[in-house]
Coordinates of C-alpha atoms in Angstrom, one line a residue:
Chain A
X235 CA -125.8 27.2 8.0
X236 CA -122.7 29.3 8.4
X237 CA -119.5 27.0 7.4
X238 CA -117.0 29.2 9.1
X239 CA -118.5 28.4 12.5
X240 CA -118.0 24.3 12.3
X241 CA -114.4 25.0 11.4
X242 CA -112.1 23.2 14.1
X243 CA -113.3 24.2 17.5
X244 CA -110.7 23.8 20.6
X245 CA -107.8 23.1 18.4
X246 CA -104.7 23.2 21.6
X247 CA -101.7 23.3 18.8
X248 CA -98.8 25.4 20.3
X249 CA -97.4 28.2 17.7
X250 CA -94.4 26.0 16.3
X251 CA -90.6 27.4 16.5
X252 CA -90.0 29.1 12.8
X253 CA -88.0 31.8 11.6
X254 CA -89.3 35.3 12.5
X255 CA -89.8 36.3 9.1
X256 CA -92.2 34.1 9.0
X257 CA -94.0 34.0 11.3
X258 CA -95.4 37.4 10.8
X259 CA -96.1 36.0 7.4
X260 CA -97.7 32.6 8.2
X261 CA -99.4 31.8 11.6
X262 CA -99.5 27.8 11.2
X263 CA -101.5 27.2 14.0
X264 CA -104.4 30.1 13.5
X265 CA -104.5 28.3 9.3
X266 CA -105.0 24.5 11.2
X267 CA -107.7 25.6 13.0
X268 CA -109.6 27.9 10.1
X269 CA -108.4 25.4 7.7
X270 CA -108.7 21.4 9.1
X271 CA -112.6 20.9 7.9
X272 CA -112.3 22.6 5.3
X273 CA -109.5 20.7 3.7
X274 CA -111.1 17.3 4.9
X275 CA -114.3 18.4 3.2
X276 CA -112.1 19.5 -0.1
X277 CA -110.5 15.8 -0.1
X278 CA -113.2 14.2 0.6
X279 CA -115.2 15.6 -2.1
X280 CA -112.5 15.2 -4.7
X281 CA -111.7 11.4 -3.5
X282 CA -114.9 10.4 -2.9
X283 CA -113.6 8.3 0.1
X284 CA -113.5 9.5 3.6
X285 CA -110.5 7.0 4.9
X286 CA -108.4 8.6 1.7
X287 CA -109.8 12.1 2.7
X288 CA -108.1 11.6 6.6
X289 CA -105.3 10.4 5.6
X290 CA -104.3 12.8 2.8
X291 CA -105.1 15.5 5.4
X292 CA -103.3 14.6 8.0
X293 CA -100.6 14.0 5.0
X294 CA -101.0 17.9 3.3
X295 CA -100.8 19.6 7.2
X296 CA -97.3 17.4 7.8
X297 CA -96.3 18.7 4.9
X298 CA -97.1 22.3 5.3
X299 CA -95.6 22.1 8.7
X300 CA -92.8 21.0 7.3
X301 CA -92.2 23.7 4.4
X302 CA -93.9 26.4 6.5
X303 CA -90.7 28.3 6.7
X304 CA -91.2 28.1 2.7
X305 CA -94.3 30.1 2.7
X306 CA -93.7 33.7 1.2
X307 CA -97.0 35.6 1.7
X308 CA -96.4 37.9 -1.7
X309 CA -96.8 35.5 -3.8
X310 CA -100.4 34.5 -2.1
X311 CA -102.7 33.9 1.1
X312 CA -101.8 31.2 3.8
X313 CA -105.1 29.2 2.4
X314 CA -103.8 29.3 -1.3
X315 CA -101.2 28.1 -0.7
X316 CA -102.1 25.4 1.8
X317 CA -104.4 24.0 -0.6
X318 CA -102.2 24.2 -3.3
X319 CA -100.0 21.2 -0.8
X320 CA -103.7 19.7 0.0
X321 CA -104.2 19.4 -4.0
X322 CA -100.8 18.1 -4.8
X323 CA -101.1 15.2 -2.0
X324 CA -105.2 14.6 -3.3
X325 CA -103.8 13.9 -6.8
X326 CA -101.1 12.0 -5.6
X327 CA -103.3 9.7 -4.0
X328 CA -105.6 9.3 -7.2
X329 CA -102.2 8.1 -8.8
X330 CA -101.3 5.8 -6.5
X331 CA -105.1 4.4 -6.7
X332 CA -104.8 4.2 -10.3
X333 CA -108.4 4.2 -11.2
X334 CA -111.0 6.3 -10.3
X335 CA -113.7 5.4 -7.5
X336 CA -117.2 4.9 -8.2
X337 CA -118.0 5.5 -4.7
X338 CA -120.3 8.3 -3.6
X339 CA -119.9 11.4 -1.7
X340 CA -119.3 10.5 1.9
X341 CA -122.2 12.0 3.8
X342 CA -122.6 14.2 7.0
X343 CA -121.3 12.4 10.1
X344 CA -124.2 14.3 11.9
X345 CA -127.8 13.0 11.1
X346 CA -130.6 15.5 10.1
X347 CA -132.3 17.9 12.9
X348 CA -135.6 16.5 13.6
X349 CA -137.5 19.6 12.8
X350 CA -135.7 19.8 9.3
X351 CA -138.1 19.0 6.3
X352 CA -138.4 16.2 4.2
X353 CA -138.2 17.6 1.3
X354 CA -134.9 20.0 2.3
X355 CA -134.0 16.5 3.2
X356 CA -134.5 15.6 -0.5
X357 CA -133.0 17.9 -2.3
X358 CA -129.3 17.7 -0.1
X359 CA -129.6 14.1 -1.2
X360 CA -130.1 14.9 -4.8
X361 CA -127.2 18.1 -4.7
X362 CA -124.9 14.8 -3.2
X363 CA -125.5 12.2 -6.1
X364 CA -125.3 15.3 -8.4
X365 CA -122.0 16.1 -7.1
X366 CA -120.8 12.9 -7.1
X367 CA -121.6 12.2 -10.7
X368 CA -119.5 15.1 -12.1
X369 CA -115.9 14.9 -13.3
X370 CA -113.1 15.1 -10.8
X371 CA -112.8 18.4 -12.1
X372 CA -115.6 19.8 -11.5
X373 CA -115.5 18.6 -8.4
X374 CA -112.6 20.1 -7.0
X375 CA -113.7 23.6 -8.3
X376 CA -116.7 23.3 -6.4
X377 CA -115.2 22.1 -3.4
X378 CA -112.5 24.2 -3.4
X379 CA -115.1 27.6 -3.9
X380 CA -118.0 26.5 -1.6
X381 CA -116.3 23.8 0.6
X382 CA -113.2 25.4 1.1
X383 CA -114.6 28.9 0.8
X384 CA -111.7 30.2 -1.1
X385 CA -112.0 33.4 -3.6
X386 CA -111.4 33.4 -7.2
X387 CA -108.1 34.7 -6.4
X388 CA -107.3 32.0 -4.1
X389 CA -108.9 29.0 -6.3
X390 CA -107.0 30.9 -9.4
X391 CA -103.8 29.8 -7.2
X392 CA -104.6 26.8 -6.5
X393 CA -105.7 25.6 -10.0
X394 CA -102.8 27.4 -11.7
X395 CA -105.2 29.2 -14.2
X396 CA -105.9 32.9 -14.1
X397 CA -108.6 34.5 -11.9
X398 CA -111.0 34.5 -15.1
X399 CA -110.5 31.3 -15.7
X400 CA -111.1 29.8 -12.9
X401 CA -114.2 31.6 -12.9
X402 CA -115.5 30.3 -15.7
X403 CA -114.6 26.6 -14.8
X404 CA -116.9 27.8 -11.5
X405 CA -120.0 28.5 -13.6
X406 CA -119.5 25.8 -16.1
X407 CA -118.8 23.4 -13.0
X408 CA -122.2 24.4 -11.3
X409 CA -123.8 24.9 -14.8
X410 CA -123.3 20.9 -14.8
X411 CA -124.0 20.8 -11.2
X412 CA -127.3 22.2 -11.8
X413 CA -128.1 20.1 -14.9
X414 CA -126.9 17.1 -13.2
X415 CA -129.7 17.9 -9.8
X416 CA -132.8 18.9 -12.5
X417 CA -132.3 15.5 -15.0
Chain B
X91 CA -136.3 26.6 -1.4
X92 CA -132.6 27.1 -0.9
X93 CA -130.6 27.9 -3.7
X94 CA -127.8 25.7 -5.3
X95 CA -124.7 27.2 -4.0
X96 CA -125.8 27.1 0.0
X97 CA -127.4 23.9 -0.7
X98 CA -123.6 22.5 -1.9
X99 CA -122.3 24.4 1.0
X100 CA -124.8 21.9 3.1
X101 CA -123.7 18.8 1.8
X102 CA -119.9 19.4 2.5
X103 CA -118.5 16.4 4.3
X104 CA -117.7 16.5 8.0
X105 CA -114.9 15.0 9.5
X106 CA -115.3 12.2 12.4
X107 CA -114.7 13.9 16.0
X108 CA -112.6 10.9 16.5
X109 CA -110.0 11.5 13.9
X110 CA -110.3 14.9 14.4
X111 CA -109.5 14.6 18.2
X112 CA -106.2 13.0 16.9
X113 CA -105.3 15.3 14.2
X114 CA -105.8 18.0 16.6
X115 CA -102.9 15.8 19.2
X116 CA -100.6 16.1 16.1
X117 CA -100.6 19.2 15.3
X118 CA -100.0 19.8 19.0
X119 CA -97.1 17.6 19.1
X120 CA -96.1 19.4 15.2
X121 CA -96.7 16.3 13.5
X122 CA -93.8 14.4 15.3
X123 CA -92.3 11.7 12.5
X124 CA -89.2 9.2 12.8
X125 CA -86.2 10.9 11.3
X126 CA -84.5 9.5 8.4
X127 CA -81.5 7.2 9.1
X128 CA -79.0 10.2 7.3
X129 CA -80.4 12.4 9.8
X130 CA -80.2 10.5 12.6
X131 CA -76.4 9.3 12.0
X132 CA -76.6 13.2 11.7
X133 CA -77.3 13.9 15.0
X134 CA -75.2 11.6 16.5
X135 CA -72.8 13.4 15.0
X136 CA -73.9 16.6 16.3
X137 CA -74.1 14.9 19.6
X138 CA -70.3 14.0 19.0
X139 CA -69.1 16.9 17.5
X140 CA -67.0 18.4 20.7
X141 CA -65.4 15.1 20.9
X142 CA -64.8 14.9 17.2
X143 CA -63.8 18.6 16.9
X144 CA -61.3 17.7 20.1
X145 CA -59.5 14.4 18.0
X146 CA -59.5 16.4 14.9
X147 CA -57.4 19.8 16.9
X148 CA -54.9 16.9 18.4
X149 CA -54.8 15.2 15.1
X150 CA -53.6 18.1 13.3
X151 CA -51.2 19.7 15.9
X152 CA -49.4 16.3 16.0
X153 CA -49.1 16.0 12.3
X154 CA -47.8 19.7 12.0
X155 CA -45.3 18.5 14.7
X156 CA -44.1 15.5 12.8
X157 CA -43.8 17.5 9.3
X158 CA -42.2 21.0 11.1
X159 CA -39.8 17.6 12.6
X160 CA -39.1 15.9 9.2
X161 CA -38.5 19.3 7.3
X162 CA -35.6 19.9 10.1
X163 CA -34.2 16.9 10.7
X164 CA -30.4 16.9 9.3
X165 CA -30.8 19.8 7.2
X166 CA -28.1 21.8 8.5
X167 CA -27.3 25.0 7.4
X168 CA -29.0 24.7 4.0
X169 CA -31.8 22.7 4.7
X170 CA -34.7 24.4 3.0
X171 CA -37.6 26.7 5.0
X172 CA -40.6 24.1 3.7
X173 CA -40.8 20.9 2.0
X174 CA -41.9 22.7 -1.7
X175 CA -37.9 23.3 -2.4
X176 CA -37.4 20.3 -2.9
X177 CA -39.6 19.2 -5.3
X178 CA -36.9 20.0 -7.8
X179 CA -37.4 19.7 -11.9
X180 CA -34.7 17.2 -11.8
X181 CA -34.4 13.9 -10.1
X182 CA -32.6 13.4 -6.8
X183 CA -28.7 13.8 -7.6
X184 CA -27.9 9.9 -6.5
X185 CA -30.6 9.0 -9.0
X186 CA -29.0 11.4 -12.1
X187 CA -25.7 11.0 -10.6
X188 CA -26.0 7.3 -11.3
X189 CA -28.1 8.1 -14.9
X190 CA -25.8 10.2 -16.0
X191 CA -22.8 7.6 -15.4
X192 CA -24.8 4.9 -16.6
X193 CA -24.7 6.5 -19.9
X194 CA -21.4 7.0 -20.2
X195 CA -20.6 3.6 -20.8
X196 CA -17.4 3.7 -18.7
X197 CA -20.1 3.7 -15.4
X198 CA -17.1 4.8 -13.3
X199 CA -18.2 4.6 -9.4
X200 CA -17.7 7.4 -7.3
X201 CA -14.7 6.5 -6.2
X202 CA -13.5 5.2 -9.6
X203 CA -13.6 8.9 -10.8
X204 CA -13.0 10.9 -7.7
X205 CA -9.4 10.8 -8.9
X206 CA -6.2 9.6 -10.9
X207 CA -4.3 6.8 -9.5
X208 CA -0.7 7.4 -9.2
X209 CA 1.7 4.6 -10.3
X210 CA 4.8 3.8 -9.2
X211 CA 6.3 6.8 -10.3
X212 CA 4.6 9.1 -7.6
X213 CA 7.6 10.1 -5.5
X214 CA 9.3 11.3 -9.0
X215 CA 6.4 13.1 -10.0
X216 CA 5.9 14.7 -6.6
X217 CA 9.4 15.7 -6.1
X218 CA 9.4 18.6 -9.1
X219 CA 5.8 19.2 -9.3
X220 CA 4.3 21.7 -10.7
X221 CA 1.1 21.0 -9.7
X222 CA -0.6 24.6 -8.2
X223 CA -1.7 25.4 -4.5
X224 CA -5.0 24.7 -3.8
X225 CA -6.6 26.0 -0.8
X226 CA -7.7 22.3 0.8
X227 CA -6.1 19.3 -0.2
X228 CA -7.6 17.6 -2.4
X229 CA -9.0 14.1 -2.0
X230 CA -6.6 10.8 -2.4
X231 CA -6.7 9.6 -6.1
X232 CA -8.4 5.9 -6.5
X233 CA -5.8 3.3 -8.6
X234 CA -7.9 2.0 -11.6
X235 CA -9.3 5.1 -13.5
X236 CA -9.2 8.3 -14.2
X237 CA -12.4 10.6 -14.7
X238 CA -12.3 14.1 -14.7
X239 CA -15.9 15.5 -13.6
X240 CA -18.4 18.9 -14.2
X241 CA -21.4 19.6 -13.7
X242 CA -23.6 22.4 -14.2
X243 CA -26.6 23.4 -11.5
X244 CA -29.0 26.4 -11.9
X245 CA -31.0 27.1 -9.0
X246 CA -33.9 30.0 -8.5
X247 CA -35.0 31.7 -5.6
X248 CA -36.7 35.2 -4.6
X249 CA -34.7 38.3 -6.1
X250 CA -34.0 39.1 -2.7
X251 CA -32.6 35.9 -1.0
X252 CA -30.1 35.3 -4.5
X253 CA -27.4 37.2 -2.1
X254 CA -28.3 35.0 0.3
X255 CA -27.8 31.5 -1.7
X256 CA -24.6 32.8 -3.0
X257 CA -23.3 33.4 0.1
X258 CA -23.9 29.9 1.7
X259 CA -23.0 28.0 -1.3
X260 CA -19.7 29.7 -1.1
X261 CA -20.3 28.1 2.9
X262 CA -20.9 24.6 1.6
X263 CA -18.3 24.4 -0.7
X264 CA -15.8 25.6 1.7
X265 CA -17.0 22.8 4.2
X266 CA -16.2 20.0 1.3
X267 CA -13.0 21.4 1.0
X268 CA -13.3 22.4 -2.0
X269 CA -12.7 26.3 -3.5
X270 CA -14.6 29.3 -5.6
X271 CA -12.8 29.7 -8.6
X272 CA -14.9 33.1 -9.7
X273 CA -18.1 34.2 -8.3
X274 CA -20.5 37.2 -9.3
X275 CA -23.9 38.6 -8.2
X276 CA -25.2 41.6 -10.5
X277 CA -28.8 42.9 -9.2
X278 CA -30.3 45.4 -11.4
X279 CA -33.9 46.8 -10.6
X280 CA -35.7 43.8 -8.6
X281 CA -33.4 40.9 -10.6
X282 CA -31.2 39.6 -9.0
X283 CA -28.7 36.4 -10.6
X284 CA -25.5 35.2 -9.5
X285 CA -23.2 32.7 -11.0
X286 CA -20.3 30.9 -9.5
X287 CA -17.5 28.1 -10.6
X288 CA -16.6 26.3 -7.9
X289 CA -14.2 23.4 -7.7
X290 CA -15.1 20.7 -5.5
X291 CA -13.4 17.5 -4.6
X292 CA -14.5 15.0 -6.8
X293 CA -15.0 12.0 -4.2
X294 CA -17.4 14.2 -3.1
X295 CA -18.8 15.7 -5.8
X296 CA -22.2 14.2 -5.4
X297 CA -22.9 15.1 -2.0
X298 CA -21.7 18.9 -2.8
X299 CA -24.5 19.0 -5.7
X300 CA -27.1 17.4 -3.1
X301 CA -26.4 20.2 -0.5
X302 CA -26.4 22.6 -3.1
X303 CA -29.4 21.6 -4.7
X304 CA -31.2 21.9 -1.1
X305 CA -30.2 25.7 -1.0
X306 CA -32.9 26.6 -3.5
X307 CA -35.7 25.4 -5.9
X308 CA -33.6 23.6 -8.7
X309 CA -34.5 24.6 -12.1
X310 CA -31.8 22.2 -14.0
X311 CA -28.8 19.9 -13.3
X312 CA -26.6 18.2 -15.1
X313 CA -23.1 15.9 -14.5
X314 CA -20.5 15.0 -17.2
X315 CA -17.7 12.4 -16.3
X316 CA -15.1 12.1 -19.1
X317 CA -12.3 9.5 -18.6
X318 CA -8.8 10.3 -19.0
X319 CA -7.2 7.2 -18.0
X320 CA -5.0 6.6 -21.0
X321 CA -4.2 10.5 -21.4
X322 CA -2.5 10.1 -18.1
X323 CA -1.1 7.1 -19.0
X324 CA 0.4 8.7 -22.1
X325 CA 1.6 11.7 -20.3
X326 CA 3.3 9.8 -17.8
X327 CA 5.2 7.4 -20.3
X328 CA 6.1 11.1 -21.6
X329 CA 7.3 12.1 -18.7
X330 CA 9.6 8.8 -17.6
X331 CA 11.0 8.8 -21.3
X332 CA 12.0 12.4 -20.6
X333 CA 13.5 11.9 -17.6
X334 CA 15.5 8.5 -19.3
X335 CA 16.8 11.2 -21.6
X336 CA 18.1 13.3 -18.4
X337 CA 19.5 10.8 -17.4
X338 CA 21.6 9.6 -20.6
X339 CA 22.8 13.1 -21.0
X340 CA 24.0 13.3 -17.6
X341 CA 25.7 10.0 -17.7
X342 CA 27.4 11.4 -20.9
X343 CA 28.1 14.7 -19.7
X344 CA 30.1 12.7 -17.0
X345 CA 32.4 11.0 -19.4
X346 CA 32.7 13.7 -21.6
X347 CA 36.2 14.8 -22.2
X348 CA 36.5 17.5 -24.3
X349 CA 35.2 21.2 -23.3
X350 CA 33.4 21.3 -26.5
X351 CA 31.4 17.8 -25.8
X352 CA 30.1 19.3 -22.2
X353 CA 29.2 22.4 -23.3
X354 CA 27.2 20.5 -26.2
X355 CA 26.2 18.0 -23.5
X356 CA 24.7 20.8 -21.0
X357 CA 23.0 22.0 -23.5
X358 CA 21.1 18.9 -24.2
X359 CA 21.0 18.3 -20.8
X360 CA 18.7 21.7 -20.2
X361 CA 16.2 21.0 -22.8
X362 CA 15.9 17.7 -21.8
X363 CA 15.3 19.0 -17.9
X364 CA 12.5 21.8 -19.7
X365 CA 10.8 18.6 -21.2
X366 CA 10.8 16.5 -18.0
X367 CA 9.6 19.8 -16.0
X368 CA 6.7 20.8 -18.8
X369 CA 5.2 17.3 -18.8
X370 CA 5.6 16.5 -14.9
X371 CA 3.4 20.2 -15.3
X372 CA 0.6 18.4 -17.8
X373 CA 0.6 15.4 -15.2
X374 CA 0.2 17.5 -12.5
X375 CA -2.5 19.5 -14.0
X376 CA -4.6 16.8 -15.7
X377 CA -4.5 15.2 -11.4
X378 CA -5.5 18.0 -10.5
X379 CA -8.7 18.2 -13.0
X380 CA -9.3 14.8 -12.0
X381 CA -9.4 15.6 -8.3
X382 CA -10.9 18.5 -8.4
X383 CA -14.5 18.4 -10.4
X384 CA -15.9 21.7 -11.5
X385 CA -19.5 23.3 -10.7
X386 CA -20.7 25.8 -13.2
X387 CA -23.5 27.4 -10.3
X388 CA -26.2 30.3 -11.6
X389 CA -28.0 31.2 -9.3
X390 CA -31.5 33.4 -10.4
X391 CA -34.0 35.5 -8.9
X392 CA -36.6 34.6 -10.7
X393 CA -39.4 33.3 -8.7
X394 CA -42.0 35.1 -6.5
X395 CA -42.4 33.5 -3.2
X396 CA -41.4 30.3 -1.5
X397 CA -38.4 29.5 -2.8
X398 CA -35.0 28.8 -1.2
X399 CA -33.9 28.5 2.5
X400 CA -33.4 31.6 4.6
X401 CA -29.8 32.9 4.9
X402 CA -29.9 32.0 8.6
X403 CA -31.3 28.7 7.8
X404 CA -34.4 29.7 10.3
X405 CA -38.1 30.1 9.6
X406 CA -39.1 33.6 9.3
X407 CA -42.2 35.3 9.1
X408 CA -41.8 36.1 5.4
X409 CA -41.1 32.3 4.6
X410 CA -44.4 32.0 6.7
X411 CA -46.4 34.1 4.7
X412 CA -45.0 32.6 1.5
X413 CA -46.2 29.5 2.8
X414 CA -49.6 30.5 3.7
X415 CA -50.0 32.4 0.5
X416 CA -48.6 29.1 -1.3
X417 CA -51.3 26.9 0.7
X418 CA -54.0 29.8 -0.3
X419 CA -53.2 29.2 -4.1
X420 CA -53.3 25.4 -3.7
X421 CA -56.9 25.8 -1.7
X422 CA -58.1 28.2 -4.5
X423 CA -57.0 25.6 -7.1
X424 CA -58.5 23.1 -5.6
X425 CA -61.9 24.7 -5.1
X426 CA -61.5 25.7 -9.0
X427 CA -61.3 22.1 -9.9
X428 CA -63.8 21.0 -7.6
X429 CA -66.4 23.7 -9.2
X430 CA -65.5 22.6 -12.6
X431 CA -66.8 19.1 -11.4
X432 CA -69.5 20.1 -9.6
X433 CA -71.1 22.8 -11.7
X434 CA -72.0 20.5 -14.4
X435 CA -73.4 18.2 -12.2
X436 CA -75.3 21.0 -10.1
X437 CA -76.6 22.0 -13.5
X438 CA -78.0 18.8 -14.3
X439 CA -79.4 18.2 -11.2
X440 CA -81.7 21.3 -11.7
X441 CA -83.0 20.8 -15.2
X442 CA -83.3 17.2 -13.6
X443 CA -85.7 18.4 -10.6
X444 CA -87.2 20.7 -13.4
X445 CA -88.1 18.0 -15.5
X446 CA -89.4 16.0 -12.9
X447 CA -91.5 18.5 -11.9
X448 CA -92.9 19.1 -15.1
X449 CA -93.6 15.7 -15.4
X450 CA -95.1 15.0 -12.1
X451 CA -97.3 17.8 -12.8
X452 CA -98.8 16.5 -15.9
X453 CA -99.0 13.1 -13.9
X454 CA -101.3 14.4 -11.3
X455 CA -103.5 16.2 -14.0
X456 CA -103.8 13.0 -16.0
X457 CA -105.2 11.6 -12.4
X458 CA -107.4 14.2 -12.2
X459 CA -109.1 13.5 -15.8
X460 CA -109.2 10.3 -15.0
X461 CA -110.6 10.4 -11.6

């Protein structure tokens, strides 16, 4: 399953009115349409509540649109720094929750293809409660690499760590991941 | 069996079509929000702005009316080019006039010291007076006092307007009827000073210094009033005992008898008309001190720009650009003070929004841990 090809299909945003400088640098309308699931699916995973997830995205593109004129593309991609507004706003909502939730990973609005095995089935299930056990950490690494599909570049950003570093929080994050799906 | 990382990219969470129908409407409509109240009172002021810009235009032409009005009205010849003349280093001359009389003790009114009363014995006094010409006549003495009055006024103006100052104070002491005793202007280089003593009448003494004073920017001014009520007094007790002397000898001289006894008496007689002449002559004089008061004027050409009237008593364009450079140095000090106020706060406003940052930061990671 390709991710790229669920991302927001017949999206009818107009290009918004911002300076011509940037513009060239940041097309807002082409980064909501490559970038609304995946930034649902990045909340969602780190809040583990599907409500929260909406609202924070429809809170992080506001923003964005709002600071778009802010956006200076040497200092890193349209995604990096979109997520870096996504994050912010996802944290901020675990502050104003005070306490974590014990809820589990929302699942897939769709419903399994008939033809698709049991035991595939089985093992999406276990990847899920696996996920939603790990720290809120963890969790956003993973989401933000295979969720969100951003590079070690882009996740370095994001994070605030070095491109090494967030690297190694990848593999240790899976590492757990992986432990976590065989206990 | 899939591996790990495409099985996680399976499990990633979908968003309802629903919600993303009207995500998709908001970003189509760029997230349309209510506007603050600051920036909607804002935009009604934007939306007001010609009319505001129109009031503010009328505003200010009709003030500069009023003030170009004020700064003319009853100035006459030396009224001053712009208001900043006369914000003199001394107080108005009613107000010292009446300071410096108040601490005299005497506190003579104006018209107590404008001048020597004369007593019954005018018409002898002014019958061999020996009082000199003066070129206007001077005002009539008052009956109860005698004050003699000076004073001493240094204006300052632009080196090359002191000509210009001289020449209509010499004007406005001519118009009080009063005279110029010595006047001098020396320029050397780009100074330029002149000095004058001036005799004016002293019933009008304060409104001479008040005109003067509005020639130029005053720099000092003082008055002295010293009275000489008894001196007179004395003097002319002198004066009729010398003439009772005159008259003995003559009387005498008339029943004299012998050659030898006129001759003696004539003698007598001349001295005694000498001594009646010389202290008719102090009289006379020590009137005439207390008529006229004296003005010690110095005039300097010390200052840069904006100072003074114009000789014509008109506006020019170099009074203009005085002004406007004037207006430029009080609109430079102003924005000097006003960055020495809000620097500091500027300042502290960004290590503020630093800080908070910082803070907010580590707040969010803390979330995260404990998420």
């Amino acid at each position: 399953m390709d991710s790229q090809d669920d991302r927001s299909t017949g999206v009818t945003a107009h290009t918004a009115t911002i300076p011509a400088t940037a513009t060239r640098a940041l097309d807002f309308d082409a980064l909501y349409r490559d970038a609304r699931d995946d930034v649902f699916a990045y909340a969602a995973t780190l809040l583990r509540d599907r409500g929260a997830a909406e609202d924070v995205t429809a809170q992080a593109f506001e923003r964005a649109y709002k600071r778009r004129s802010r956006f200076d593309a040497r200092r890193g991609t349209p995604r990096a720094w979109l997520f870096g507004i996504v994050r912010n706003a996802a944290l901020d909502e675990l502050r104003r929750r005070k306490r974590a939730s014990v809820a589990e990973l929302p699942p897939p609005i769709a419903e399994p293809a008939p033809d698709e095995a049991a035991e595939l089935a089985a093992e999406r299930d276990a990847v899920r409660t696996a996920l939603g056990t790990l720290a809120a950490r963890d969790r956003e690494v993973i989401a933000l690499k295979y969720h969100a599909e951003l590079s070690n570049a882009e996740l370095a950003d994001v994070l605030g760590v070095s491109p090494t570093n967030a690297g190694t929080m990848l593999h240790r994050a899976m590492t757990k991941l992986r432990e976590a799906v065989d206990a | 069996m899939p591996d790990l990382e495409t099985l996680v990219r399976e499990v990633r969470p979908e968003p309802d079509p629903t919600w993303t129908a009207r995500m998709d409407a908001r970003a189509a409509a760029h997230f349309p929000s209510k506007p603050p109240r600051w920036k909607q009172a804002l935009q009604t002021t934007r939306d007001h702005m010609l009319a505001i810009g129109a009031v503010a235009t009328v505003s200010t032409a009709l003030f500069a009316v009023v003030m170009v009005g004020v700064n003319y009205e009853g100035g006459g010849d030396e009224e001053p080019a712009s208001g900043s003349t006369m914000s003199a280093d001394v107080p108005a001359s009613e107000e010292l006039s009446e300071d410096s009389m108040g601490s005299s003790g005497a506190a003579p009114t104006a018209e107590e010291k404008s001048a020597p009363t004369r007593s019954g014995a005018d018409s002898d006094f002014s019958d061999e007076s020996a009082q000199p010409s003066t070129p206007a006549a001077a005002a009539p003495p008052t009956r109860d006092r005698a004050v003699i009055s000076s004073a001493e006024l240094m204006l300052s103006t632009t080196p090359d307007k002191v000509a210009g100052v001289n020449d209509r104070a010499i004007q406005v002491v001519d118009a009080l009827g009063g005279y110029v005793e010595t006047s001098s202007v020396s320029t050397s280089g780009r100074n330029a000073s002149a000095t004058l003593t001036v005799k004016i009448p002293s019933a009008k003494l304060d409104e001479g210094i008040a005109r003067l004073s509005r020639l130029a920017h005053v720099k000092s001014r003082t008055q002295q009033a010293q009275d000489v009520t008894d001196q007179r007094s004395a003097l002319e007790a002198a004066v009729r005992d010398a003439r009772a002397d005159r008259d003995g000898l003559r009387a005498r001289l008339a029943k004299a008898t012998t050659d030898k006894d006129r001759t003696r008496l004539r003698a007598q007689l001349d001295r005694a008309t000498r001594r009646v002449t010389q202290r008719q002559r102090r009289v006379a004089e020590l009137n005439h001190e207390v008529s006229y008061a004296s003005v010690e004027l110095a005039i300097e050409g010390d200052r840069r720009s904006g100072a003074g009237a114009p000789p014509a008593g008109r506006w020019t364009p170099g009074d203009a650009i005085g002004d406007a450079v004037r207006v430029l140095e009080v609109i430079a000090g102003v924005l000097v003070i006003a960055l020495a106020v809000v620097l500091p706060i500027v300042v502290i406003g960004i290590l503020a929004a630093l800080a908070g940052r910082v803070v907010t930061r580590r707040r969010r990671e803390r979330a995260l841990e404990m998420a």
